[in-house]
mmCIF file of the C-alpha atoms, coordinates in Angstrom:
data_MODEL
# 
_entry.id   MODEL 
# 
loop_
_atom_site.group_PDB 
_atom_site.id 
_atom_site.type_symbol 
_atom_site.label_atom_id 
_atom_site.label_alt_id 
_atom_site.label_comp_id 
_atom_site.label_asym_id 
_atom_site.label_entity_id 
_atom_site.label_seq_id 
_atom_site.pdbx_PDB_ins_code 
_atom_site.Cartn_x 
_atom_site.Cartn_y 
_atom_site.Cartn_z 
_atom_site.occupancy 
_atom_site.B_iso_or_equiv 
_atom_site.pdbx_formal_charge 
_atom_site.auth_seq_id 
_atom_site.auth_comp_id 
_atom_site.auth_asym_id 
_atom_site.auth_atom_id 
_atom_site.pdbx_PDB_model_num 
ATOM 1   C CA . UNK A 1 1   ? 95.562  85.863 68.845  1.00 0.00 ? 1   UNK A CA 1 
ATOM 2   C CA . UNK A 1 2   ? 98.610  84.294 70.443  1.00 0.00 ? 2   UNK A CA 1 
ATOM 3   C CA . UNK A 1 3   ? 98.284  82.729 73.835  1.00 0.00 ? 3   UNK A CA 1 
ATOM 4   C CA . UNK A 1 4   ? 99.897  84.135 76.972  1.00 0.00 ? 4   UNK A CA 1 
ATOM 5   C CA . UNK A 1 5   ? 102.675 81.543 77.119  1.00 0.00 ? 5   UNK A CA 1 
ATOM 6   C CA . UNK A 1 6   ? 103.785 82.261 73.546  1.00 0.00 ? 6   UNK A CA 1 
ATOM 7   C CA . UNK A 1 7   ? 103.709 86.000 74.197  1.00 0.00 ? 7   UNK A CA 1 
ATOM 8   C CA . UNK A 1 8   ? 105.918 85.645 77.279  1.00 0.00 ? 8   UNK A CA 1 
ATOM 9   C CA . UNK A 1 9   ? 108.361 83.332 75.479  1.00 0.00 ? 9   UNK A CA 1 
ATOM 10  C CA . UNK A 1 10  ? 108.656 85.816 72.584  1.00 0.00 ? 10  UNK A CA 1 
ATOM 11  C CA . UNK A 1 11  ? 109.272 88.683 75.011  1.00 0.00 ? 11  UNK A CA 1 
ATOM 12  C CA . UNK A 1 12  ? 111.952 86.671 76.843  1.00 0.00 ? 12  UNK A CA 1 
ATOM 13  C CA . UNK A 1 13  ? 113.676 85.687 73.606  1.00 0.00 ? 13  UNK A CA 1 
ATOM 14  C CA . UNK A 1 14  ? 113.539 89.262 72.240  1.00 0.00 ? 14  UNK A CA 1 
ATOM 15  C CA . UNK A 1 15  ? 115.487 90.391 75.319  1.00 0.00 ? 15  UNK A CA 1 
ATOM 16  C CA . UNK A 1 16  ? 117.998 87.540 74.885  1.00 0.00 ? 16  UNK A CA 1 
ATOM 17  C CA . UNK A 1 17  ? 117.230 86.015 78.277  1.00 0.00 ? 17  UNK A CA 1 
ATOM 18  C CA . UNK A 1 18  ? 117.585 82.257 78.615  1.00 0.00 ? 18  UNK A CA 1 
ATOM 19  C CA . UNK A 1 19  ? 115.189 80.167 80.663  1.00 0.00 ? 19  UNK A CA 1 
ATOM 20  C CA . UNK A 1 20  ? 117.987 79.375 83.133  1.00 0.00 ? 20  UNK A CA 1 
ATOM 21  C CA . UNK A 1 21  ? 118.852 83.063 83.525  1.00 0.00 ? 21  UNK A CA 1 
ATOM 22  C CA . UNK A 1 22  ? 115.179 83.919 84.039  1.00 0.00 ? 22  UNK A CA 1 
ATOM 23  C CA . UNK A 1 23  ? 114.914 81.124 86.618  1.00 0.00 ? 23  UNK A CA 1 
ATOM 24  C CA . UNK A 1 24  ? 117.929 82.498 88.489  1.00 0.00 ? 24  UNK A CA 1 
ATOM 25  C CA . UNK A 1 25  ? 116.651 86.078 88.483  1.00 0.00 ? 25  UNK A CA 1 
ATOM 26  C CA . UNK A 1 26  ? 113.069 85.240 89.444  1.00 0.00 ? 26  UNK A CA 1 
ATOM 27  C CA . UNK A 1 27  ? 113.779 82.167 91.594  1.00 0.00 ? 27  UNK A CA 1 
ATOM 28  C CA . UNK A 1 28  ? 111.114 80.294 89.639  1.00 0.00 ? 28  UNK A CA 1 
ATOM 29  C CA . UNK A 1 29  ? 111.957 76.664 88.869  1.00 0.00 ? 29  UNK A CA 1 
ATOM 30  C CA . UNK A 1 30  ? 112.875 76.009 85.231  1.00 0.00 ? 30  UNK A CA 1 
ATOM 31  C CA . UNK A 1 31  ? 110.071 73.447 84.917  1.00 0.00 ? 31  UNK A CA 1 
ATOM 32  C CA . UNK A 1 32  ? 107.499 76.072 85.984  1.00 0.00 ? 32  UNK A CA 1 
ATOM 33  C CA . UNK A 1 33  ? 108.835 78.577 83.447  1.00 0.00 ? 33  UNK A CA 1 
ATOM 34  C CA . UNK A 1 34  ? 108.522 75.928 80.742  1.00 0.00 ? 34  UNK A CA 1 
ATOM 35  C CA . UNK A 1 35  ? 104.944 75.175 81.821  1.00 0.00 ? 35  UNK A CA 1 
ATOM 36  C CA . UNK A 1 36  ? 104.100 78.895 81.671  1.00 0.00 ? 36  UNK A CA 1 
ATOM 37  C CA . UNK A 1 37  ? 105.585 79.263 78.195  1.00 0.00 ? 37  UNK A CA 1 
ATOM 38  C CA . UNK A 1 38  ? 103.708 76.146 77.050  1.00 0.00 ? 38  UNK A CA 1 
ATOM 39  C CA . UNK A 1 39  ? 100.505 77.719 78.400  1.00 0.00 ? 39  UNK A CA 1 
ATOM 40  C CA . UNK A 1 40  ? 99.942  74.783 80.768  1.00 0.00 ? 40  UNK A CA 1 
ATOM 41  C CA . UNK A 1 41  ? 98.794  76.796 83.762  1.00 0.00 ? 41  UNK A CA 1 
ATOM 42  C CA . UNK A 1 42  ? 96.758  73.883 85.078  1.00 0.00 ? 42  UNK A CA 1 
ATOM 43  C CA . UNK A 1 43  ? 100.029 72.017 85.731  1.00 0.00 ? 43  UNK A CA 1 
ATOM 44  C CA . UNK A 1 44  ? 101.296 74.735 88.086  1.00 0.00 ? 44  UNK A CA 1 
ATOM 45  C CA . UNK A 1 45  ? 100.842 74.207 91.848  1.00 0.00 ? 45  UNK A CA 1 
ATOM 46  C CA . UNK A 1 46  ? 97.821  76.533 92.110  1.00 0.00 ? 46  UNK A CA 1 
ATOM 47  C CA . UNK A 1 47  ? 96.388  79.774 90.727  1.00 0.00 ? 47  UNK A CA 1 
ATOM 48  C CA . UNK A 1 48  ? 97.965  81.911 93.441  1.00 0.00 ? 48  UNK A CA 1 
ATOM 49  C CA . UNK A 1 49  ? 101.416 80.532 92.651  1.00 0.00 ? 49  UNK A CA 1 
ATOM 50  C CA . UNK A 1 50  ? 100.789 80.979 88.930  1.00 0.00 ? 50  UNK A CA 1 
ATOM 51  C CA . UNK A 1 51  ? 99.893  84.647 89.444  1.00 0.00 ? 51  UNK A CA 1 
ATOM 52  C CA . UNK A 1 52  ? 103.041 85.141 91.528  1.00 0.00 ? 52  UNK A CA 1 
ATOM 53  C CA . UNK A 1 53  ? 105.178 83.459 88.871  1.00 0.00 ? 53  UNK A CA 1 
ATOM 54  C CA . UNK A 1 54  ? 103.655 85.614 86.132  1.00 0.00 ? 54  UNK A CA 1 
ATOM 55  C CA . UNK A 1 55  ? 104.183 88.766 88.180  1.00 0.00 ? 55  UNK A CA 1 
ATOM 56  C CA . UNK A 1 56  ? 107.868 87.907 88.752  1.00 0.00 ? 56  UNK A CA 1 
ATOM 57  C CA . UNK A 1 57  ? 108.314 86.887 85.115  1.00 0.00 ? 57  UNK A CA 1 
ATOM 58  C CA . UNK A 1 58  ? 106.852 90.194 83.869  1.00 0.00 ? 58  UNK A CA 1 
ATOM 59  C CA . UNK A 1 59  ? 108.885 92.337 86.279  1.00 0.00 ? 59  UNK A CA 1 
ATOM 60  C CA . UNK A 1 60  ? 112.093 90.567 85.340  1.00 0.00 ? 60  UNK A CA 1 
ATOM 61  C CA . UNK A 1 61  ? 111.520 91.350 81.663  1.00 0.00 ? 61  UNK A CA 1 
ATOM 62  C CA . UNK A 1 62  ? 110.361 94.910 82.369  1.00 0.00 ? 62  UNK A CA 1 
ATOM 63  C CA . UNK A 1 63  ? 106.786 94.217 81.275  1.00 0.00 ? 63  UNK A CA 1 
ATOM 64  C CA . UNK A 1 64  ? 103.617 95.643 82.779  1.00 0.00 ? 64  UNK A CA 1 
ATOM 65  C CA . UNK A 1 65  ? 102.237 92.867 84.953  1.00 0.00 ? 65  UNK A CA 1 
ATOM 66  C CA . UNK A 1 66  ? 98.593  94.030 85.007  1.00 0.00 ? 66  UNK A CA 1 
ATOM 67  C CA . UNK A 1 67  ? 97.725  93.124 81.391  1.00 0.00 ? 67  UNK A CA 1 
ATOM 68  C CA . UNK A 1 68  ? 99.551  89.811 81.778  1.00 0.00 ? 68  UNK A CA 1 
ATOM 69  C CA . UNK A 1 69  ? 97.597  88.953 84.923  1.00 0.00 ? 69  UNK A CA 1 
ATOM 70  C CA . UNK A 1 70  ? 94.372  89.987 83.177  1.00 0.00 ? 70  UNK A CA 1 
ATOM 71  C CA . UNK A 1 71  ? 95.160  87.693 80.248  1.00 0.00 ? 71  UNK A CA 1 
ATOM 72  C CA . UNK A 1 72  ? 95.907  84.887 82.714  1.00 0.00 ? 72  UNK A CA 1 
ATOM 73  C CA . UNK A 1 73  ? 92.542  85.429 84.420  1.00 0.00 ? 73  UNK A CA 1 
ATOM 74  C CA . UNK A 1 74  ? 90.760  85.347 81.056  1.00 0.00 ? 74  UNK A CA 1 
ATOM 75  C CA . UNK A 1 75  ? 92.624  82.215 79.991  1.00 0.00 ? 75  UNK A CA 1 
ATOM 76  C CA . UNK A 1 76  ? 91.908  80.303 83.181  1.00 0.00 ? 76  UNK A CA 1 
ATOM 77  C CA . UNK A 1 77  ? 88.266  81.302 83.704  1.00 0.00 ? 77  UNK A CA 1 
ATOM 78  C CA . UNK A 1 78  ? 85.762  78.626 82.778  1.00 0.00 ? 78  UNK A CA 1 
ATOM 79  C CA . UNK A 1 79  ? 84.013  79.461 79.505  1.00 0.00 ? 79  UNK A CA 1 
ATOM 80  C CA . UNK A 1 80  ? 80.578  79.251 81.084  1.00 0.00 ? 80  UNK A CA 1 
ATOM 81  C CA . UNK A 1 81  ? 79.565  79.010 84.695  1.00 0.00 ? 81  UNK A CA 1 
ATOM 82  C CA . UNK A 1 82  ? 78.303  75.654 85.925  1.00 0.00 ? 82  UNK A CA 1 
ATOM 83  C CA . UNK A 1 83  ? 74.537  75.248 85.630  1.00 0.00 ? 83  UNK A CA 1 
ATOM 84  C CA . UNK A 1 84  ? 72.585  76.201 88.710  1.00 0.00 ? 84  UNK A CA 1 
ATOM 85  C CA . UNK A 1 85  ? 70.133  73.573 89.784  1.00 0.00 ? 85  UNK A CA 1 
ATOM 86  C CA . UNK A 1 86  ? 67.191  74.173 92.055  1.00 0.00 ? 86  UNK A CA 1 
ATOM 87  C CA . UNK A 1 87  ? 68.529  71.629 94.483  1.00 0.00 ? 87  UNK A CA 1 
ATOM 88  C CA . UNK A 1 88  ? 71.638  72.524 96.377  1.00 0.00 ? 88  UNK A CA 1 
ATOM 89  C CA . UNK A 1 89  ? 73.597  69.832 98.074  1.00 0.00 ? 89  UNK A CA 1 
ATOM 90  C CA . UNK A 1 90  ? 74.398  70.534 101.685 1.00 0.00 ? 90  UNK A CA 1 
ATOM 91  C CA . UNK A 1 91  ? 77.977  71.432 102.350 1.00 0.00 ? 91  UNK A CA 1 
ATOM 92  C CA . UNK A 1 92  ? 79.565  68.894 104.655 1.00 0.00 ? 92  UNK A CA 1 
ATOM 93  C CA . UNK A 1 93  ? 80.665  70.452 107.886 1.00 0.00 ? 93  UNK A CA 1 
ATOM 94  C CA . UNK A 1 94  ? 82.778  69.283 110.701 1.00 0.00 ? 94  UNK A CA 1 
ATOM 95  C CA . UNK A 1 95  ? 80.886  67.946 113.661 1.00 0.00 ? 95  UNK A CA 1 
ATOM 96  C CA . UNK A 1 96  ? 81.763  69.842 116.770 1.00 0.00 ? 96  UNK A CA 1 
ATOM 97  C CA . UNK A 1 97  ? 81.408  68.084 120.039 1.00 0.00 ? 97  UNK A CA 1 
ATOM 98  C CA . UNK A 1 98  ? 79.257  69.959 122.445 1.00 0.00 ? 98  UNK A CA 1 
ATOM 99  C CA . UNK A 1 99  ? 81.124  70.680 125.615 1.00 0.00 ? 99  UNK A CA 1 
ATOM 100 C CA . UNK A 1 100 ? 79.069  69.671 128.626 1.00 0.00 ? 100 UNK A CA 1 
ATOM 101 C CA . UNK A 1 101 ? 77.827  72.591 130.684 1.00 0.00 ? 101 UNK A CA 1 
ATOM 102 C CA . UNK A 1 102 ? 78.837  70.866 133.869 1.00 0.00 ? 102 UNK A CA 1 
ATOM 103 C CA . UNK A 1 103 ? 81.108  68.035 134.807 1.00 0.00 ? 103 UNK A CA 1 
ATOM 104 C CA . UNK A 1 104 ? 79.684  64.534 135.037 1.00 0.00 ? 104 UNK A CA 1 
ATOM 105 C CA . UNK A 1 105 ? 78.561  63.506 138.539 1.00 0.00 ? 105 UNK A CA 1 
ATOM 106 C CA . UNK A 1 106 ? 81.500  61.298 139.560 1.00 0.00 ? 106 UNK A CA 1 
ATOM 107 C CA . UNK A 1 107 ? 84.074  63.908 138.589 1.00 0.00 ? 107 UNK A CA 1 
ATOM 108 C CA . UNK A 1 108 ? 82.497  66.831 140.429 1.00 0.00 ? 108 UNK A CA 1 
ATOM 109 C CA . UNK A 1 109 ? 81.860  64.590 143.439 1.00 0.00 ? 109 UNK A CA 1 
ATOM 110 C CA . UNK A 1 110 ? 85.530  63.609 143.509 1.00 0.00 ? 110 UNK A CA 1 
ATOM 111 C CA . UNK A 1 111 ? 86.582  67.277 143.377 1.00 0.00 ? 111 UNK A CA 1 
ATOM 112 C CA . UNK A 1 112 ? 84.205  68.063 146.237 1.00 0.00 ? 112 UNK A CA 1 
ATOM 113 C CA . UNK A 1 113 ? 85.579  65.278 148.429 1.00 0.00 ? 113 UNK A CA 1 
ATOM 114 C CA . UNK A 1 114 ? 89.168  66.335 147.752 1.00 0.00 ? 114 UNK A CA 1 
ATOM 115 C CA . UNK A 1 115 ? 88.261  69.943 148.554 1.00 0.00 ? 115 UNK A CA 1 
ATOM 116 C CA . UNK A 1 116 ? 86.672  68.994 151.882 1.00 0.00 ? 116 UNK A CA 1 
ATOM 117 C CA . UNK A 1 117 ? 89.696  66.875 152.852 1.00 0.00 ? 117 UNK A CA 1 
ATOM 118 C CA . UNK A 1 118 ? 92.088  69.717 152.036 1.00 0.00 ? 118 UNK A CA 1 
ATOM 119 C CA . UNK A 1 119 ? 89.942  72.117 154.076 1.00 0.00 ? 119 UNK A CA 1 
ATOM 120 C CA . UNK A 1 120 ? 90.011  69.798 157.122 1.00 0.00 ? 120 UNK A CA 1 
ATOM 121 C CA . UNK A 1 121 ? 93.778  69.351 156.870 1.00 0.00 ? 121 UNK A CA 1 
ATOM 122 C CA . UNK A 1 122 ? 94.352  73.100 156.725 1.00 0.00 ? 122 UNK A CA 1 
ATOM 123 C CA . UNK A 1 123 ? 92.078  73.682 159.698 1.00 0.00 ? 123 UNK A CA 1 
ATOM 124 C CA . UNK A 1 124 ? 93.754  70.842 161.641 1.00 0.00 ? 124 UNK A CA 1 
ATOM 125 C CA . UNK A 1 125 ? 97.105  72.604 161.393 1.00 0.00 ? 125 UNK A CA 1 
ATOM 126 C CA . UNK A 1 126 ? 95.915  76.191 161.808 1.00 0.00 ? 126 UNK A CA 1 
ATOM 127 C CA . UNK A 1 127 ? 93.478  75.969 164.744 1.00 0.00 ? 127 UNK A CA 1 
ATOM 128 C CA . UNK A 1 128 ? 95.883  74.356 167.250 1.00 0.00 ? 128 UNK A CA 1 
ATOM 129 C CA . UNK A 1 129 ? 98.374  77.174 166.730 1.00 0.00 ? 129 UNK A CA 1 
ATOM 130 C CA . UNK A 1 130 ? 95.790  79.700 167.862 1.00 0.00 ? 130 UNK A CA 1 
ATOM 131 C CA . UNK A 1 131 ? 94.803  77.628 170.896 1.00 0.00 ? 131 UNK A CA 1 
ATOM 132 C CA . UNK A 1 132 ? 98.275  77.208 172.312 1.00 0.00 ? 132 UNK A CA 1 
ATOM 133 C CA . UNK A 1 133 ? 98.702  78.895 175.623 1.00 0.00 ? 133 UNK A CA 1 
ATOM 134 C CA . UNK A 1 134 ? 100.847 81.951 175.499 1.00 0.00 ? 134 UNK A CA 1 
ATOM 135 C CA . UNK A 1 135 ? 104.354 81.358 176.688 1.00 0.00 ? 135 UNK A CA 1 
ATOM 136 C CA . UNK A 1 136 ? 104.782 81.912 180.443 1.00 0.00 ? 136 UNK A CA 1 
ATOM 137 C CA . UNK A 1 137 ? 106.154 85.291 181.411 1.00 0.00 ? 137 UNK A CA 1 
ATOM 138 C CA . UNK A 1 138 ? 109.845 85.280 182.019 1.00 0.00 ? 138 UNK A CA 1 
ATOM 139 C CA . UNK A 1 139 ? 110.779 84.685 185.611 1.00 0.00 ? 139 UNK A CA 1 
ATOM 140 C CA . UNK A 1 140 ? 112.113 87.668 187.391 1.00 0.00 ? 140 UNK A CA 1 
ATOM 141 C CA . UNK A 1 141 ? 115.671 87.322 188.355 1.00 0.00 ? 141 UNK A CA 1 
ATOM 142 C CA . UNK A 1 142 ? 116.172 87.611 192.090 1.00 0.00 ? 142 UNK A CA 1 
ATOM 143 C CA . UNK A 1 143 ? 117.580 90.936 192.956 1.00 0.00 ? 143 UNK A CA 1 
ATOM 144 C CA . UNK A 1 144 ? 120.203 91.094 195.578 1.00 0.00 ? 144 UNK A CA 1 
ATOM 145 C CA . UNK A 1 145 ? 119.308 93.270 198.504 1.00 0.00 ? 145 UNK A CA 1 
ATOM 146 C CA . UNK A 1 146 ? 121.858 94.621 200.686 1.00 0.00 ? 146 UNK A CA 1 
ATOM 147 C CA . UNK A 1 147 ? 121.244 93.778 204.266 1.00 0.00 ? 147 UNK A CA 1 
ATOM 148 C CA . UNK A 1 148 ? 120.838 96.705 206.504 1.00 0.00 ? 148 UNK A CA 1 
# 
């Protein structure tokens, strides 16, 4: 049974499409097309990119992409799963710093002092305005009386 890369190369050549033309149509780099046709999928950036390249390659040649992707999955699957041991190694995790529930003493004390000072300043400007005596009533202008 021929491998996937050989199959794709034969299909491309049977349709008289050059690698450069295929690269232009699919926007896949020539080096990646060569790696695909040489069946060197492990040299491609990653499996997701490889699947995308194969999908574009198949569509460009008018091939059904599903069987090609299935063959790719079969070709890249490990032959047997890794042995399961009774001991599992813990997965390293990122240490998250616990946020303190309340601010440290000096910081909350500083905020309290600043708050009290601001309160006193506001009151110092507001209270005197309410205590000012109302302006004196306007003086009545003397009216001229005619002498009788």
